[in-house]
GROMACS .gro file of C-alpha atoms in nm:
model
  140
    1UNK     CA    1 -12.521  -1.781 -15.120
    2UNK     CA    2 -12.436  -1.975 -15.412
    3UNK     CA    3 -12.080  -2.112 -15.475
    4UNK     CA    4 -11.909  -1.883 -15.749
    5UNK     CA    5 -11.690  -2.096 -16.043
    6UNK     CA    6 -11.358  -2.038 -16.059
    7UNK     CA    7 -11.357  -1.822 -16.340
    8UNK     CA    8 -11.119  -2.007 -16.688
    9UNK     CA    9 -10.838  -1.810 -16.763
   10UNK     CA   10 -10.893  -1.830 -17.176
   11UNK     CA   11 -10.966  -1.476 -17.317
   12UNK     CA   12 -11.299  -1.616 -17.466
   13UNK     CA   13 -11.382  -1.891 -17.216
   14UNK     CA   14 -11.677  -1.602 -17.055
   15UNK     CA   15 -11.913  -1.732 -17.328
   16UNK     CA   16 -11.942  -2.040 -17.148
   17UNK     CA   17 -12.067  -2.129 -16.818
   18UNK     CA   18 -11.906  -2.473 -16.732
   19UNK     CA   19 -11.486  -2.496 -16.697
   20UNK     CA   20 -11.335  -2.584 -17.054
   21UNK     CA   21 -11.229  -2.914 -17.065
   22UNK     CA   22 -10.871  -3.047 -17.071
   23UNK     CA   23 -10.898  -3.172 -17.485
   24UNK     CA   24 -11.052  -2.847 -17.582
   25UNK     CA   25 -10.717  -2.629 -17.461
   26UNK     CA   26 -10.492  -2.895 -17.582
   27UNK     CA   27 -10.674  -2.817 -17.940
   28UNK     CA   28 -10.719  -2.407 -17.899
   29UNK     CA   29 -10.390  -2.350 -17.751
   30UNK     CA   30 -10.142  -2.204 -17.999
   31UNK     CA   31  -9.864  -2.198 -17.770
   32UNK     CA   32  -9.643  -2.511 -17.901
   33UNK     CA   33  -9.663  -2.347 -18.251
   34UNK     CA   34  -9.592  -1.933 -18.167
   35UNK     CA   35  -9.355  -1.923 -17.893
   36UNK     CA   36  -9.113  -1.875 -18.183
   37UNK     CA   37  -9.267  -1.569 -18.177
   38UNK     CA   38  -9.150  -1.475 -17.776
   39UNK     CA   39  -8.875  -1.292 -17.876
   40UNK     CA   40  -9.035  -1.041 -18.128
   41UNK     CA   41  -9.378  -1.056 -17.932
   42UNK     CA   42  -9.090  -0.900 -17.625
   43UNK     CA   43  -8.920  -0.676 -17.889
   44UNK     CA   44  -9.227  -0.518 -17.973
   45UNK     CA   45  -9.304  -0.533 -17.631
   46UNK     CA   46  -9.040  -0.329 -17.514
   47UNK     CA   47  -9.048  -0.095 -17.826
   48UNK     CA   48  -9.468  -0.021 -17.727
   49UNK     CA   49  -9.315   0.036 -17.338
   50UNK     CA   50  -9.067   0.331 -17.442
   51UNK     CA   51  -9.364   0.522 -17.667
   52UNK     CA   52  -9.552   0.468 -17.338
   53UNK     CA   53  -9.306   0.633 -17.130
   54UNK     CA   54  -9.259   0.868 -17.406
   55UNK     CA   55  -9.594   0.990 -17.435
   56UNK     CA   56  -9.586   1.021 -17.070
   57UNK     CA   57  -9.854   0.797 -17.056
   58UNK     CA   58  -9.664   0.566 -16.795
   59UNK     CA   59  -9.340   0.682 -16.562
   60UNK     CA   60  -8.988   0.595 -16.568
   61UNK     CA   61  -9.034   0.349 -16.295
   62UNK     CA   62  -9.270   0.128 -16.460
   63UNK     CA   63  -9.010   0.120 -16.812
   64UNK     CA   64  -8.777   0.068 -16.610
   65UNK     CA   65  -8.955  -0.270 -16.420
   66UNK     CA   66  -9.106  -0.338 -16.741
   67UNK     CA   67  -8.748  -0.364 -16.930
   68UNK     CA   68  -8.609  -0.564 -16.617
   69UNK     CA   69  -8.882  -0.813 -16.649
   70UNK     CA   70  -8.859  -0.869 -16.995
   71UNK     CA   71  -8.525  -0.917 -16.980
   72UNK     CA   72  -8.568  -1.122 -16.697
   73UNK     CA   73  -8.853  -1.332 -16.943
   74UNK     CA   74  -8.613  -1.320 -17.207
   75UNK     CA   75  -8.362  -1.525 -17.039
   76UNK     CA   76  -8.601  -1.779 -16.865
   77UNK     CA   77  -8.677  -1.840 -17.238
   78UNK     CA   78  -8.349  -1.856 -17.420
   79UNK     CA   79  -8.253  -2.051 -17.103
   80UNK     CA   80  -8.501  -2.323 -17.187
   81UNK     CA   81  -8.662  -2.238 -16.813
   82UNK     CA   82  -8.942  -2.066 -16.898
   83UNK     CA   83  -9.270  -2.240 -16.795
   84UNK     CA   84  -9.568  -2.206 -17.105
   85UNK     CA   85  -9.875  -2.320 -17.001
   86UNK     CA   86 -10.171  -2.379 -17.206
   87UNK     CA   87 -10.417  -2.214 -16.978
   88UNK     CA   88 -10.263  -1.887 -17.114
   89UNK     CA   89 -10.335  -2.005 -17.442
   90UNK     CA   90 -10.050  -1.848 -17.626
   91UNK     CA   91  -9.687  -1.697 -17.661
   92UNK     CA   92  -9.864  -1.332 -17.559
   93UNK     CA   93 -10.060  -1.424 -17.265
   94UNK     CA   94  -9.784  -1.650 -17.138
   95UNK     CA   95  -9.536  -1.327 -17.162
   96UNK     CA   96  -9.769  -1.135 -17.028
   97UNK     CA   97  -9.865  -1.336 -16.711
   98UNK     CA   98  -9.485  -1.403 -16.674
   99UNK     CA   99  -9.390  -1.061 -16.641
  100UNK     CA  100  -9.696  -0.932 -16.423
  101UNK     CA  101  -9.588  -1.210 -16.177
  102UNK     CA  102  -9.246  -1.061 -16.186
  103UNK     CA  103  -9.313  -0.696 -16.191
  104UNK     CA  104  -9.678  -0.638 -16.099
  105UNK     CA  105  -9.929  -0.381 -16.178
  106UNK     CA  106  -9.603  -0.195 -16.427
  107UNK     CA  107  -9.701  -0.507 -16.593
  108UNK     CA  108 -10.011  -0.481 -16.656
  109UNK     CA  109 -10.010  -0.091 -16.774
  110UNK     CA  110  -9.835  -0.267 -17.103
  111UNK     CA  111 -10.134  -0.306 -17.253
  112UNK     CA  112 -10.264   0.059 -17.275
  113UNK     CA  113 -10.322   0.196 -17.584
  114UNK     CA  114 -10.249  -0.189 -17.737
  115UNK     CA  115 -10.470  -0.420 -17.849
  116UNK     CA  116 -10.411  -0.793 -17.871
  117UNK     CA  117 -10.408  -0.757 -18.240
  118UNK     CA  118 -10.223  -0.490 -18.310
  119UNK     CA  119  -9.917  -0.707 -18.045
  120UNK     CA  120  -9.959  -1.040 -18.248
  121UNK     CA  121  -9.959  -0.806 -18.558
  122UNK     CA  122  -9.605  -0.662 -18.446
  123UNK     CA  123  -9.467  -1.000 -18.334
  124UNK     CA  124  -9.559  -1.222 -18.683
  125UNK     CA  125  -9.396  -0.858 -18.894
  126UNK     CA  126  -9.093  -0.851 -18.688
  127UNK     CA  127  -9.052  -1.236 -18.721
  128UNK     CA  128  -9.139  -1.205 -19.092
  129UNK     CA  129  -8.889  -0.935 -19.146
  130UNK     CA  130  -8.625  -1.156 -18.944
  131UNK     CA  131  -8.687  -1.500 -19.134
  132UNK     CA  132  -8.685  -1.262 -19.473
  133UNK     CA  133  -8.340  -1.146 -19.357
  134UNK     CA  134  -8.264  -1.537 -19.294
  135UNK     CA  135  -8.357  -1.616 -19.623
  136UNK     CA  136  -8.165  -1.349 -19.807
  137UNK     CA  137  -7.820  -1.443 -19.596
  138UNK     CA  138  -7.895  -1.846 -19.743
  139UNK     CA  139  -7.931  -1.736 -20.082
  140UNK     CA  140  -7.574  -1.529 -20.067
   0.00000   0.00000   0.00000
């Protein structure tokens, strides 16, 4: 039987059949520029969680791990110990891996009924809104 490839991490790398190279995620990667986005991309986050749990789409127990974790996320970041990578490509993915390591398959179940778009969507309004607001408060 024929040796499988470790399969890339990068949400498009499946188009492709050899590893992607070092240079190539360096140049894709958006990460350095939109993880001032981490705190709105875990504001709307947490805001998509509670319509989950509202809906009754997921239960209280996975809110409630889903809340801790982003907390948890939240911190690592503000603390300056939170570790991007550029395998995950960007401020989502790296949020996202982060908190399924913490709190597992609750994790995951963040994603339903979201798509990637309509979460970077949310995070560049919210930090619109919040530089707009920055703006306003300079010009005073």
């Amino acid at each position: 039987m024929a040796q499988e490839k470790a399969r890339d991490p990068a949400l498009w790398s499946g188009r492709f059949s050899e590893p992607v190279s070092e240079l190539v995620k360096r140049f894709t990667a958006s990460v350095d520029f939109d993880r001032r986005l981490a705190e709105f991309d875990i504001d709307g986050s947490l805001a998509h969680a509670r319509m989950l749990k509202a809906c009754e789409i997921i239960h209280a127990d996975d809110l409630a791990a889903i809340e801790k974790g982003l907390a948890q996320v939240r911190e690592e970041i503000r603390a300056g110990t939170f570790t991007w990578s550029l395998d995950a490509e960007d401020v989502h993915l790296n949020i996202e891996k982060r908190l399924t390591a913490l709190v597992g398959d609750a994790g995951k179940r963040l994603h339903t009924a979201r798509s990637r778009n309509d979460q970077v969507a949310t995070g560049v309004r919210l930090y619109l809104r919040a530089s707009i607001d920055d703006i306003i408060d300079l010009i005073k």
